[in-house]
Amino acid sequence: MQKTKSILVVGGYGAVGRYIVQHLHTLLPHSGIIIAGRSRDKAEAAAREFDSRVSAAQVDLTSQDSIATVFPTVSLVILNTEAGSENAARACIDHGISMISVAASVPVMQAIGNLDDMAKAANVALVTEVGLAPGLLNILAREAVTRLPDTRHLDLVVQLGLIGEHGPEAMNWTIARANEVERAVILDPPFPDVGRRVIPVDFVDRDKMRKDLGVETVASFLVILPRWTTTWVQRLAPYLVNRTGLLARLEPGLKALTKLTGMRENEMVLVVRARSGSKRETLRITGENQSRVTGIAAARTAERLMTMPPDSRTGTIGMADIVSLEDIMKDLERIGCSLA
């Protein structure tokens, strides 16, 4: 990678993208940053919040001409959108540029993973599994297995606040998962402070994690916070899917209820439990503002990738391959997150 070129953040003016740019600006003070997306006006407005190192561009990942205009001018692409992910990954390979994808969809991650041989041949890195889940979940899972080497089973739980600073894609994804009422299960054995009613969700590529960590089973679950809203949201989810505007109108009332019950707005909890017979090893990250946490994770991944020897990592890799738990917790502790 050529460090003299800029970093392109596609979707850099969204809820997560703004935090990616903000933390990149701090972590890589000698790199230019280009905020990009389909709307040049939104990109330019976001860029004006920073100094001259940050500029704007219009990029449409469905247009090869649009990609060919911008991609060759940068050293790294951070993709903060799922739409057009595989198309962008192939373009990065063609132009010899590394890419970081913040997609949370397992099919999208698998599609990029299928480009491993092509990426290696082009000597570029395609980094997936970045962000809250699966990124931080994967890092916690690796640490739990390290602490309990004979781990047979991994249980992963993501608790997300219903209200707070969420982008439309993230909110639609969460509501869509909550819409899967028939999949809601009673967690047994229960997690302390998690509750028993959870929604099985594929936050991670479970087959890949089983192979990578040498465990027998991997289960992943979603809980919506406050916990009493998990059932409530499931009942309303069929009406809320792809209607984030309706949820936004309900948000003031939900915030008032949250304050009355003593809950924190925008709360976020990640829990990983490793099991082997009667032995348990549980790790938990707690904090607020999933959008900011995801942005920090993506920015730290970019910093690690940009400062590594160019040939040390090529092909498709995960965030957990280049970012350690110690690294990311130093970043997260600065914004009030904690590891237990």
mmCIF file with all atom_site columns, N, CA and C in Angstrom, residues 49-118:
data_model
loop_
_atom_site.group_PDB
_atom_site.id
_atom_site.type_symbol
_atom_site.label_atom_id
_atom_site.label_alt_id
_atom_site.label_comp_id
_atom_site.label_asym_id
_atom_site.label_entity_id
_atom_site.label_seq_id
_atom_site.pdbx_PDB_ins_code
_atom_site.Cartn_x
_atom_site.Cartn_y
_atom_site.Cartn_z
_atom_site.occupancy
_atom_site.B_iso_or_equiv
_atom_site.pdbx_formal_charge
_atom_site.auth_seq_id
_atom_site.auth_comp_id
_atom_site.auth_asym_id
_atom_site.auth_atom_id
_atom_site.pdbx_PDB_model_num
ATOM 1   N N  . GLU A 1 49  ? -16.486 19.421  8.627   1.00 0.00 ? 49  GLU A N  1
ATOM 2   C CA . GLU A 1 49  ? -16.328 19.356  10.074  1.00 0.00 ? 49  GLU A CA 1
ATOM 3   C C  . GLU A 1 49  ? -14.875 19.121  10.486  1.00 0.00 ? 49  GLU A C  1
ATOM 4   N N  . PHE A 1 50  ? -14.004 18.832  9.504   1.00 0.00 ? 50  PHE A N  1
ATOM 5   C CA . PHE A 1 50  ? -12.609 18.541  9.777   1.00 0.00 ? 50  PHE A CA 1
ATOM 6   C C  . PHE A 1 50  ? -11.714 19.551  9.072   1.00 0.00 ? 50  PHE A C  1
ATOM 7   N N  . ASP A 1 51  ? -10.398 19.331  9.164   1.00 0.00 ? 51  ASP A N  1
ATOM 8   C CA . ASP A 1 51  ? -9.454  20.231  8.519   1.00 0.00 ? 51  ASP A CA 1
ATOM 9   C C  . ASP A 1 51  ? -9.234  19.809  7.067   1.00 0.00 ? 51  ASP A C  1
ATOM 10  N N  . SER A 1 52  ? -8.232  20.381  6.445   1.00 0.00 ? 52  SER A N  1
ATOM 11  C CA . SER A 1 52  ? -8.009  20.170  5.012   1.00 0.00 ? 52  SER A CA 1
ATOM 12  C C  . SER A 1 52  ? -7.567  18.753  4.665   1.00 0.00 ? 52  SER A C  1
ATOM 13  N N  . ARG A 1 53  ? -7.197  17.970  5.665   1.00 0.00 ? 53  ARG A N  1
ATOM 14  C CA . ARG A 1 53  ? -6.832  16.581  5.374   1.00 0.00 ? 53  ARG A CA 1
ATOM 15  C C  . ARG A 1 53  ? -8.034  15.748  4.951   1.00 0.00 ? 53  ARG A C  1
ATOM 16  N N  . VAL A 1 54  ? -9.216  16.239  5.215   1.00 0.00 ? 54  VAL A N  1
ATOM 17  C CA . VAL A 1 54  ? -10.432 15.484  4.913   1.00 0.00 ? 54  VAL A CA 1
ATOM 18  C C  . VAL A 1 54  ? -11.155 16.144  3.744   1.00 0.00 ? 54  VAL A C  1
ATOM 19  N N  . SER A 1 55  ? -11.422 15.369  2.706   1.00 0.00 ? 55  SER A N  1
ATOM 20  C CA . SER A 1 55  ? -12.119 15.880  1.527   1.00 0.00 ? 55  SER A CA 1
ATOM 21  C C  . SER A 1 55  ? -13.329 14.992  1.238   1.00 0.00 ? 55  SER A C  1
ATOM 22  N N  . ALA A 1 56  ? -14.007 15.270  0.139   1.00 0.00 ? 56  ALA A N  1
ATOM 23  C CA . ALA A 1 56  ? -15.243 14.555  -0.178  1.00 0.00 ? 56  ALA A CA 1
ATOM 24  C C  . ALA A 1 56  ? -15.226 14.079  -1.617  1.00 0.00 ? 56  ALA A C  1
ATOM 25  N N  . ALA A 1 57  ? -15.990 13.013  -1.879  1.00 0.00 ? 57  ALA A N  1
ATOM 26  C CA . ALA A 1 57  ? -16.132 12.500  -3.241  1.00 0.00 ? 57  ALA A CA 1
ATOM 27  C C  . ALA A 1 57  ? -17.469 11.783  -3.344  1.00 0.00 ? 57  ALA A C  1
ATOM 28  N N  . GLN A 1 58  ? -17.936 11.666  -4.555  1.00 0.00 ? 58  GLN A N  1
ATOM 29  C CA . GLN A 1 58  ? -19.153 10.901  -4.815  1.00 0.00 ? 58  GLN A CA 1
ATOM 30  C C  . GLN A 1 58  ? -18.758 9.542   -5.364  1.00 0.00 ? 58  GLN A C  1
ATOM 31  N N  . VAL A 1 59  ? -19.245 8.477   -4.752  1.00 0.00 ? 59  VAL A N  1
ATOM 32  C CA . VAL A 1 59  ? -18.940 7.124   -5.209  1.00 0.00 ? 59  VAL A CA 1
ATOM 33  C C  . VAL A 1 59  ? -20.222 6.299   -5.213  1.00 0.00 ? 59  VAL A C  1
ATOM 34  N N  . ASP A 1 60  ? -20.492 5.675   -6.335  1.00 0.00 ? 60  ASP A N  1
ATOM 35  C CA . ASP A 1 60  ? -21.623 4.759   -6.469  1.00 0.00 ? 60  ASP A CA 1
ATOM 36  C C  . ASP A 1 60  ? -21.057 3.376   -6.767  1.00 0.00 ? 60  ASP A C  1
ATOM 37  N N  . LEU A 1 61  ? -21.181 2.454   -5.812  1.00 0.00 ? 61  LEU A N  1
ATOM 38  C CA . LEU A 1 61  ? -20.559 1.136   -5.956  1.00 0.00 ? 61  LEU A CA 1
ATOM 39  C C  . LEU A 1 61  ? -21.243 0.266   -6.996  1.00 0.00 ? 61  LEU A C  1
ATOM 40  N N  . THR A 1 62  ? -22.371 0.721   -7.537  1.00 0.00 ? 62  THR A N  1
ATOM 41  C CA . THR A 1 62  ? -23.005 -0.031  -8.622  1.00 0.00 ? 62  THR A CA 1
ATOM 42  C C  . THR A 1 62  ? -22.482 0.414   -9.980  1.00 0.00 ? 62  THR A C  1
ATOM 43  N N  . SER A 1 63  ? -21.652 1.460   -9.990  1.00 0.00 ? 63  SER A N  1
ATOM 44  C CA . SER A 1 63  ? -21.131 2.010   -11.245 1.00 0.00 ? 63  SER A CA 1
ATOM 45  C C  . SER A 1 63  ? -19.627 1.781   -11.347 1.00 0.00 ? 63  SER A C  1
ATOM 46  N N  . GLN A 1 64  ? -19.212 1.025   -12.339 1.00 0.00 ? 64  GLN A N  1
ATOM 47  C CA . GLN A 1 64  ? -17.782 0.773   -12.550 1.00 0.00 ? 64  GLN A CA 1
ATOM 48  C C  . GLN A 1 64  ? -17.049 2.069   -12.890 1.00 0.00 ? 64  GLN A C  1
ATOM 49  N N  . ASP A 1 65  ? -17.701 2.952   -13.620 1.00 0.00 ? 65  ASP A N  1
ATOM 50  C CA . ASP A 1 65  ? -17.065 4.227   -13.959 1.00 0.00 ? 65  ASP A CA 1
ATOM 51  C C  . ASP A 1 65  ? -16.812 5.053   -12.709 1.00 0.00 ? 65  ASP A C  1
ATOM 52  N N  . SER A 1 66  ? -17.779 5.069   -11.797 1.00 0.00 ? 66  SER A N  1
ATOM 53  C CA . SER A 1 66  ? -17.625 5.815   -10.555 1.00 0.00 ? 66  SER A CA 1
ATOM 54  C C  . SER A 1 66  ? -16.477 5.245   -9.721  1.00 0.00 ? 66  SER A C  1
ATOM 55  N N  . ILE A 1 67  ? -16.429 3.926   -9.635  1.00 0.00 ? 67  ILE A N  1
ATOM 56  C CA . ILE A 1 67  ? -15.355 3.271   -8.875  1.00 0.00 ? 67  ILE A CA 1
ATOM 57  C C  . ILE A 1 67  ? -13.997 3.569   -9.508  1.00 0.00 ? 67  ILE A C  1
ATOM 58  N N  . ALA A 1 68  ? -13.928 3.459   -10.834 1.00 0.00 ? 68  ALA A N  1
ATOM 59  C CA . ALA A 1 68  ? -12.653 3.646   -11.531 1.00 0.00 ? 68  ALA A CA 1
ATOM 60  C C  . ALA A 1 68  ? -12.141 5.075   -11.417 1.00 0.00 ? 68  ALA A C  1
ATOM 61  N N  . THR A 1 69  ? -13.025 6.025   -11.141 1.00 0.00 ? 69  THR A N  1
ATOM 62  C CA . THR A 1 69  ? -12.612 7.416   -11.000 1.00 0.00 ? 69  THR A CA 1
ATOM 63  C C  . THR A 1 69  ? -11.912 7.675   -9.668  1.00 0.00 ? 69  THR A C  1
ATOM 64  N N  . VAL A 1 70  ? -12.376 7.007   -8.605  1.00 0.00 ? 70  VAL A N  1
ATOM 65  C CA . VAL A 1 70  ? -11.891 7.315   -7.258  1.00 0.00 ? 70  VAL A CA 1
ATOM 66  C C  . VAL A 1 70  ? -10.923 6.276   -6.705  1.00 0.00 ? 70  VAL A C  1
ATOM 67  N N  . PHE A 1 71  ? -11.205 4.995   -6.880  1.00 0.00 ? 71  PHE A N  1
ATOM 68  C CA . PHE A 1 71  ? -10.408 3.956   -6.227  1.00 0.00 ? 71  PHE A CA 1
ATOM 69  C C  . PHE A 1 71  ? -8.909  4.033   -6.528  1.00 0.00 ? 71  PHE A C  1
ATOM 70  N N  . PRO A 1 72  ? -8.489  4.268   -7.768  1.00 0.00 ? 72  PRO A N  1
ATOM 71  C CA . PRO A 1 72  ? -7.037  4.294   -8.045  1.00 0.00 ? 72  PRO A CA 1
ATOM 72  C C  . PRO A 1 72  ? -6.289  5.422   -7.349  1.00 0.00 ? 72  PRO A C  1
ATOM 73  N N  . THR A 1 73  ? -7.016  6.392   -6.773  1.00 0.00 ? 73  THR A N  1
ATOM 74  C CA . THR A 1 73  ? -6.347  7.530   -6.142  1.00 0.00 ? 73  THR A CA 1
ATOM 75  C C  . THR A 1 73  ? -6.109  7.309   -4.648  1.00 0.00 ? 73  THR A C  1
ATOM 76  N N  . VAL A 1 74  ? -6.504  6.148   -4.107  1.00 0.00 ? 74  VAL A N  1
ATOM 77  C CA . VAL A 1 74  ? -6.404  5.923   -2.664  1.00 0.00 ? 74  VAL A CA 1
ATOM 78  C C  . VAL A 1 74  ? -5.558  4.687   -2.367  1.00 0.00 ? 74  VAL A C  1
ATOM 79  N N  . SER A 1 75  ? -5.130  4.572   -1.104  1.00 0.00 ? 75  SER A N  1
ATOM 80  C CA . SER A 1 75  ? -4.323  3.435   -0.682  1.00 0.00 ? 75  SER A CA 1
ATOM 81  C C  . SER A 1 75  ? -5.128  2.403   0.089   1.00 0.00 ? 75  SER A C  1
ATOM 82  N N  . LEU A 1 76  ? -6.308  2.791   0.576   1.00 0.00 ? 76  LEU A N  1
ATOM 83  C CA . LEU A 1 76  ? -7.140  1.879   1.356   1.00 0.00 ? 76  LEU A CA 1
ATOM 84  C C  . LEU A 1 76  ? -8.590  2.311   1.228   1.00 0.00 ? 76  LEU A C  1
ATOM 85  N N  . VAL A 1 77  ? -9.481  1.329   1.092   1.00 0.00 ? 77  VAL A N  1
ATOM 86  C CA . VAL A 1 77  ? -10.919 1.582   1.050   1.00 0.00 ? 77  VAL A CA 1
ATOM 87  C C  . VAL A 1 77  ? -11.547 0.987   2.304   1.00 0.00 ? 77  VAL A C  1
ATOM 88  N N  . ILE A 1 78  ? -12.308 1.806   3.029   1.00 0.00 ? 78  ILE A N  1
ATOM 89  C CA . ILE A 1 78  ? -13.106 1.308   4.146   1.00 0.00 ? 78  ILE A CA 1
ATOM 90  C C  . ILE A 1 78  ? -14.558 1.357   3.707   1.00 0.00 ? 78  ILE A C  1
ATOM 91  N N  . LEU A 1 79  ? -15.190 0.208   3.698   1.00 0.00 ? 79  LEU A N  1
ATOM 92  C CA . LEU A 1 79  ? -16.537 0.088   3.170   1.00 0.00 ? 79  LEU A CA 1
ATOM 93  C C  . LEU A 1 79  ? -17.526 0.023   4.329   1.00 0.00 ? 79  LEU A C  1
ATOM 94  N N  . ASN A 1 80  ? -18.223 1.112   4.565   1.00 0.00 ? 80  ASN A N  1
ATOM 95  C CA . ASN A 1 80  ? -19.184 1.187   5.661   1.00 0.00 ? 80  ASN A CA 1
ATOM 96  C C  . ASN A 1 80  ? -20.602 1.027   5.130   1.00 0.00 ? 80  ASN A C  1
ATOM 97  N N  . THR A 1 81  ? -20.790 0.065   4.254   1.00 0.00 ? 81  THR A N  1
ATOM 98  C CA . THR A 1 81  ? -22.091 -0.265  3.697   1.00 0.00 ? 81  THR A CA 1
ATOM 99  C C  . THR A 1 81  ? -22.016 -1.687  3.175   1.00 0.00 ? 81  THR A C  1
ATOM 100 N N  . GLU A 1 82  ? -23.142 -2.377  3.186   1.00 0.00 ? 82  GLU A N  1
ATOM 101 C CA . GLU A 1 82  ? -23.144 -3.743  2.654   1.00 0.00 ? 82  GLU A CA 1
ATOM 102 C C  . GLU A 1 82  ? -23.452 -3.756  1.164   1.00 0.00 ? 82  GLU A C  1
ATOM 103 N N  . ALA A 1 83  ? -24.192 -2.784  0.703   1.00 0.00 ? 83  ALA A N  1
ATOM 104 C CA . ALA A 1 83  ? -24.565 -2.728  -0.706  1.00 0.00 ? 83  ALA A CA 1
ATOM 105 C C  . ALA A 1 83  ? -23.320 -2.588  -1.576  1.00 0.00 ? 83  ALA A C  1
ATOM 106 N N  . GLY A 1 84  ? -23.163 -3.482  -2.537  1.00 0.00 ? 84  GLY A N  1
ATOM 107 C CA . GLY A 1 84  ? -22.038 -3.402  -3.462  1.00 0.00 ? 84  GLY A CA 1
ATOM 108 C C  . GLY A 1 84  ? -20.729 -3.881  -2.887  1.00 0.00 ? 84  GLY A C  1
ATOM 109 N N  . SER A 1 85  ? -20.751 -4.626  -1.778  1.00 0.00 ? 85  SER A N  1
ATOM 110 C CA . SER A 1 85  ? -19.505 -5.038  -1.117  1.00 0.00 ? 85  SER A CA 1
ATOM 111 C C  . SER A 1 85  ? -18.620 -5.906  -2.010  1.00 0.00 ? 85  SER A C  1
ATOM 112 N N  . GLU A 1 86  ? -19.209 -6.922  -2.616  1.00 0.00 ? 86  GLU A N  1
ATOM 113 C CA . GLU A 1 86  ? -18.401 -7.816  -3.444  1.00 0.00 ? 86  GLU A CA 1
ATOM 114 C C  . GLU A 1 86  ? -17.877 -7.077  -4.673  1.00 0.00 ? 86  GLU A C  1
ATOM 115 N N  . ASN A 1 87  ? -18.693 -6.231  -5.251  1.00 0.00 ? 87  ASN A N  1
ATOM 116 C CA . ASN A 1 87  ? -18.277 -5.427  -6.400  1.00 0.00 ? 87  ASN A CA 1
ATOM 117 C C  . ASN A 1 87  ? -17.080 -4.552  -6.034  1.00 0.00 ? 87  ASN A C  1
ATOM 118 N N  . ALA A 1 88  ? -17.156 -3.928  -4.847  1.00 0.00 ? 88  ALA A N  1
ATOM 119 C CA . ALA A 1 88  ? -16.053 -3.082  -4.381  1.00 0.00 ? 88  ALA A CA 1
ATOM 120 C C  . ALA A 1 88  ? -14.804 -3.906  -4.112  1.00 0.00 ? 88  ALA A C  1
ATOM 121 N N  . ALA A 1 89  ? -14.969 -5.095  -3.533  1.00 0.00 ? 89  ALA A N  1
ATOM 122 C CA . ALA A 1 89  ? -13.817 -5.948  -3.242  1.00 0.00 ? 89  ALA A CA 1
ATOM 123 C C  . ALA A 1 89  ? -13.100 -6.352  -4.537  1.00 0.00 ? 89  ALA A C  1
ATOM 124 N N  . ARG A 1 90  ? -13.853 -6.698  -5.541  1.00 0.00 ? 90  ARG A N  1
ATOM 125 C CA . ARG A 1 90  ? -13.239 -7.079  -6.823  1.00 0.00 ? 90  ARG A CA 1
ATOM 126 C C  . ARG A 1 90  ? -12.522 -5.881  -7.454  1.00 0.00 ? 90  ARG A C  1
ATOM 127 N N  . ALA A 1 91  ? -13.112 -4.694  -7.315  1.00 0.00 ? 91  ALA A N  1
ATOM 128 C CA . ALA A 1 91  ? -12.472 -3.493  -7.848  1.00 0.00 ? 91  ALA A CA 1
ATOM 129 C C  . ALA A 1 91  ? -11.172 -3.212  -7.106  1.00 0.00 ? 91  ALA A C  1
ATOM 130 N N  . CYS A 1 92  ? -11.149 -3.430  -5.794  1.00 0.00 ? 92  CYS A N  1
ATOM 131 C CA . CYS A 1 92  ? -9.919  -3.225  -5.015  1.00 0.00 ? 92  CYS A CA 1
ATOM 132 C C  . CYS A 1 92  ? -8.826  -4.186  -5.483  1.00 0.00 ? 92  CYS A C  1
ATOM 133 N N  . ILE A 1 93  ? -9.206  -5.420  -5.743  1.00 0.00 ? 93  ILE A N  1
ATOM 134 C CA . ILE A 1 93  ? -8.237  -6.388  -6.254  1.00 0.00 ? 93  ILE A CA 1
ATOM 135 C C  . ILE A 1 93  ? -7.687  -5.925  -7.602  1.00 0.00 ? 93  ILE A C  1
ATOM 136 N N  . ASP A 1 94  ? -8.591  -5.479  -8.484  1.00 0.00 ? 94  ASP A N  1
ATOM 137 C CA . ASP A 1 94  ? -8.169  -5.033  -9.816  1.00 0.00 ? 94  ASP A CA 1
ATOM 138 C C  . ASP A 1 94  ? -7.202  -3.850  -9.740  1.00 0.00 ? 94  ASP A C  1
ATOM 139 N N  . HIS A 1 95  ? -7.400  -2.965  -8.765  1.00 0.00 ? 95  HIS A N  1
ATOM 140 C CA . HIS A 1 95  ? -6.574  -1.759  -8.645  1.00 0.00 ? 95  HIS A CA 1
ATOM 141 C C  . HIS A 1 95  ? -5.433  -1.919  -7.633  1.00 0.00 ? 95  HIS A C  1
ATOM 142 N N  . GLY A 1 96  ? -5.294  -3.104  -7.036  1.00 0.00 ? 96  GLY A N  1
ATOM 143 C CA . GLY A 1 96  ? -4.209  -3.342  -6.092  1.00 0.00 ? 96  GLY A CA 1
ATOM 144 C C  . GLY A 1 96  ? -4.351  -2.562  -4.799  1.00 0.00 ? 96  GLY A C  1
ATOM 145 N N  . ILE A 1 97  ? -5.593  -2.428  -4.301  1.00 0.00 ? 97  ILE A N  1
ATOM 146 C CA . ILE A 1 97  ? -5.872  -1.644  -3.093  1.00 0.00 ? 97  ILE A CA 1
ATOM 147 C C  . ILE A 1 97  ? -6.454  -2.562  -2.027  1.00 0.00 ? 97  ILE A C  1
ATOM 148 N N  . SER A 1 98  ? -6.023  -2.417  -0.802  1.00 0.00 ? 98  SER A N  1
ATOM 149 C CA . SER A 1 98  ? -6.611  -3.193  0.290   1.00 0.00 ? 98  SER A CA 1
ATOM 150 C C  . SER A 1 98  ? -7.943  -2.577  0.708   1.00 0.00 ? 98  SER A C  1
ATOM 151 N N  . MET A 1 99  ? -8.771  -3.415  1.355   1.00 0.00 ? 99  MET A N  1
ATOM 152 C CA . MET A 1 99  ? -10.123 -2.983  1.718   1.00 0.00 ? 99  MET A CA 1
ATOM 153 C C  . MET A 1 99  ? -10.499 -3.501  3.095   1.00 0.00 ? 99  MET A C  1
ATOM 154 N N  . ILE A 1 100 ? -11.252 -2.704  3.837   1.00 0.00 ? 100 ILE A N  1
ATOM 155 C CA . ILE A 1 100 ? -11.832 -3.108  5.112   1.00 0.00 ? 100 ILE A CA 1
ATOM 156 C C  . ILE A 1 100 ? -13.342 -3.020  4.980   1.00 0.00 ? 100 ILE A C  1
ATOM 157 N N  . SER A 1 101 ? -14.037 -4.109  5.265   1.00 0.00 ? 101 SER A N  1
ATOM 158 C CA . SER A 1 101 ? -15.492 -4.132  5.170   1.00 0.00 ? 101 SER A CA 1
ATOM 159 C C  . SER A 1 101 ? -16.104 -4.184  6.562   1.00 0.00 ? 101 SER A C  1
ATOM 160 N N  . VAL A 1 102 ? -17.051 -3.281  6.831   1.00 0.00 ? 102 VAL A N  1
ATOM 161 C CA . VAL A 1 102 ? -17.731 -3.231  8.121   1.00 0.00 ? 102 VAL A CA 1
ATOM 162 C C  . VAL A 1 102 ? -19.083 -3.947  8.032   1.00 0.00 ? 102 VAL A C  1
ATOM 163 N N  . ALA A 1 103 ? -19.267 -4.794  7.032   1.00 0.00 ? 103 ALA A N  1
ATOM 164 C CA . ALA A 1 103 ? -20.524 -5.529  6.863   1.00 0.00 ? 103 ALA A CA 1
ATOM 165 C C  . ALA A 1 103 ? -20.710 -6.530  7.996   1.00 0.00 ? 103 ALA A C  1
ATOM 166 N N  . ALA A 1 104 ? -21.957 -6.640  8.494   1.00 0.00 ? 104 ALA A N  1
ATOM 167 C CA . ALA A 1 104 ? -22.261 -7.592  9.558   1.00 0.00 ? 104 ALA A CA 1
ATOM 168 C C  . ALA A 1 104 ? -22.988 -8.823  9.034   1.00 0.00 ? 104 ALA A C  1
ATOM 169 N N  . SER A 1 105 ? -23.282 -8.838  7.741   1.00 0.00 ? 105 SER A N  1
ATOM 170 C CA . SER A 1 105 ? -24.004 -9.958  7.142   1.00 0.00 ? 105 SER A CA 1
ATOM 171 C C  . SER A 1 105 ? -23.041 -11.101 6.822   1.00 0.00 ? 105 SER A C  1
ATOM 172 N N  . VAL A 1 106 ? -23.351 -12.292 7.335   1.00 0.00 ? 106 VAL A N  1
ATOM 173 C CA . VAL A 1 106 ? -22.480 -13.450 7.095   1.00 0.00 ? 106 VAL A CA 1
ATOM 174 C C  . VAL A 1 106 ? -22.367 -13.762 5.599   1.00 0.00 ? 106 VAL A C  1
ATOM 175 N N  . PRO A 1 107 ? -23.460 -13.747 4.802   1.00 0.00 ? 107 PRO A N  1
ATOM 176 C CA . PRO A 1 107 ? -23.310 -13.992 3.361   1.00 0.00 ? 107 PRO A CA 1
ATOM 177 C C  . PRO A 1 107 ? -22.363 -13.014 2.676   1.00 0.00 ? 107 PRO A C  1
ATOM 178 N N  . VAL A 1 108 ? -22.401 -11.733 3.088   1.00 0.00 ? 108 VAL A N  1
ATOM 179 C CA . VAL A 1 108 ? -21.488 -10.746 2.499   1.00 0.00 ? 108 VAL A CA 1
ATOM 180 C C  . VAL A 1 108 ? -20.045 -11.080 2.856   1.00 0.00 ? 108 VAL A C  1
ATOM 181 N N  . MET A 1 109 ? -19.802 -11.431 4.116   1.00 0.00 ? 109 MET A N  1
ATOM 182 C CA . MET A 1 109 ? -18.442 -11.794 4.538   1.00 0.00 ? 109 MET A CA 1
ATOM 183 C C  . MET A 1 109 ? -17.958 -13.035 3.807   1.00 0.00 ? 109 MET A C  1
ATOM 184 N N  . GLN A 1 110 ? -18.845 -13.993 3.602   1.00 0.00 ? 110 GLN A N  1
ATOM 185 C CA . GLN A 1 110 ? -18.456 -15.214 2.898   1.00 0.00 ? 110 GLN A CA 1
ATOM 186 C C  . GLN A 1 110 ? -18.157 -14.928 1.429   1.00 0.00 ? 110 GLN A C  1
ATOM 187 N N  . ALA A 1 111 ? -18.936 -14.041 0.816   1.00 0.00 ? 111 ALA A N  1
ATOM 188 C CA . ALA A 1 111 ? -18.689 -13.687 -0.588  1.00 0.00 ? 111 ALA A CA 1
ATOM 189 C C  . ALA A 1 111 ? -17.322 -13.042 -0.756  1.00 0.00 ? 111 ALA A C  1
ATOM 190 N N  . ILE A 1 112 ? -16.943 -12.167 0.196   1.00 0.00 ? 112 ILE A N  1
ATOM 191 C CA . ILE A 1 112 ? -15.608 -11.560 0.139   1.00 0.00 ? 112 ILE A CA 1
ATOM 192 C C  . ILE A 1 112 ? -14.546 -12.609 0.429   1.00 0.00 ? 112 ILE A C  1
ATOM 193 N N  . GLY A 1 113 ? -14.848 -13.514 1.365   1.00 0.00 ? 113 GLY A N  1
ATOM 194 C CA . GLY A 1 113 ? -13.898 -14.581 1.676   1.00 0.00 ? 113 GLY A CA 1
ATOM 195 C C  . GLY A 1 113 ? -13.582 -15.467 0.488   1.00 0.00 ? 113 GLY A C  1
ATOM 196 N N  . ASN A 1 114 ? -14.531 -15.619 -0.416  1.00 0.00 ? 114 ASN A N  1
ATOM 197 C CA . ASN A 1 114 ? -14.312 -16.442 -1.610  1.00 0.00 ? 114 ASN A CA 1
ATOM 198 C C  . ASN A 1 114 ? -13.301 -15.829 -2.576  1.00 0.00 ? 114 ASN A C  1
ATOM 199 N N  . LEU A 1 115 ? -12.925 -14.573 -2.326  1.00 0.00 ? 115 LEU A N  1
ATOM 200 C CA . LEU A 1 115 ? -11.958 -13.891 -3.198  1.00 0.00 ? 115 LEU A CA 1
ATOM 201 C C  . LEU A 1 115 ? -10.536 -13.994 -2.656  1.00 0.00 ? 115 LEU A C  1
ATOM 202 N N  . ASP A 1 116 ? -10.315 -14.875 -1.706  1.00 0.00 ? 116 ASP A N  1
ATOM 203 C CA . ASP A 1 116 ? -9.023  -14.989 -1.033  1.00 0.00 ? 116 ASP A CA 1
ATOM 204 C C  . ASP A 1 116 ? -7.863  -15.195 -2.003  1.00 0.00 ? 116 ASP A C  1
ATOM 205 N N  . ASP A 1 117 ? -7.983  -16.159 -2.903  1.00 0.00 ? 117 ASP A N  1
ATOM 206 C CA . ASP A 1 117 ? -6.886  -16.453 -3.841  1.00 0.00 ? 117 ASP A CA 1
ATOM 207 C C  . ASP A 1 117 ? -6.589  -15.253 -4.734  1.00 0.00 ? 117 ASP A C  1
ATOM 208 N N  . MET A 1 118 ? -7.625  -14.591 -5.204  1.00 0.00 ? 118 MET A N  1
ATOM 209 C CA . MET A 1 118 ? -7.436  -13.428 -6.065  1.00 0.00 ? 118 MET A CA 1
ATOM 210 C C  . MET A 1 118 ? -6.756  -12.294 -5.303  1.00 0.00 ? 118 MET A C  1
#
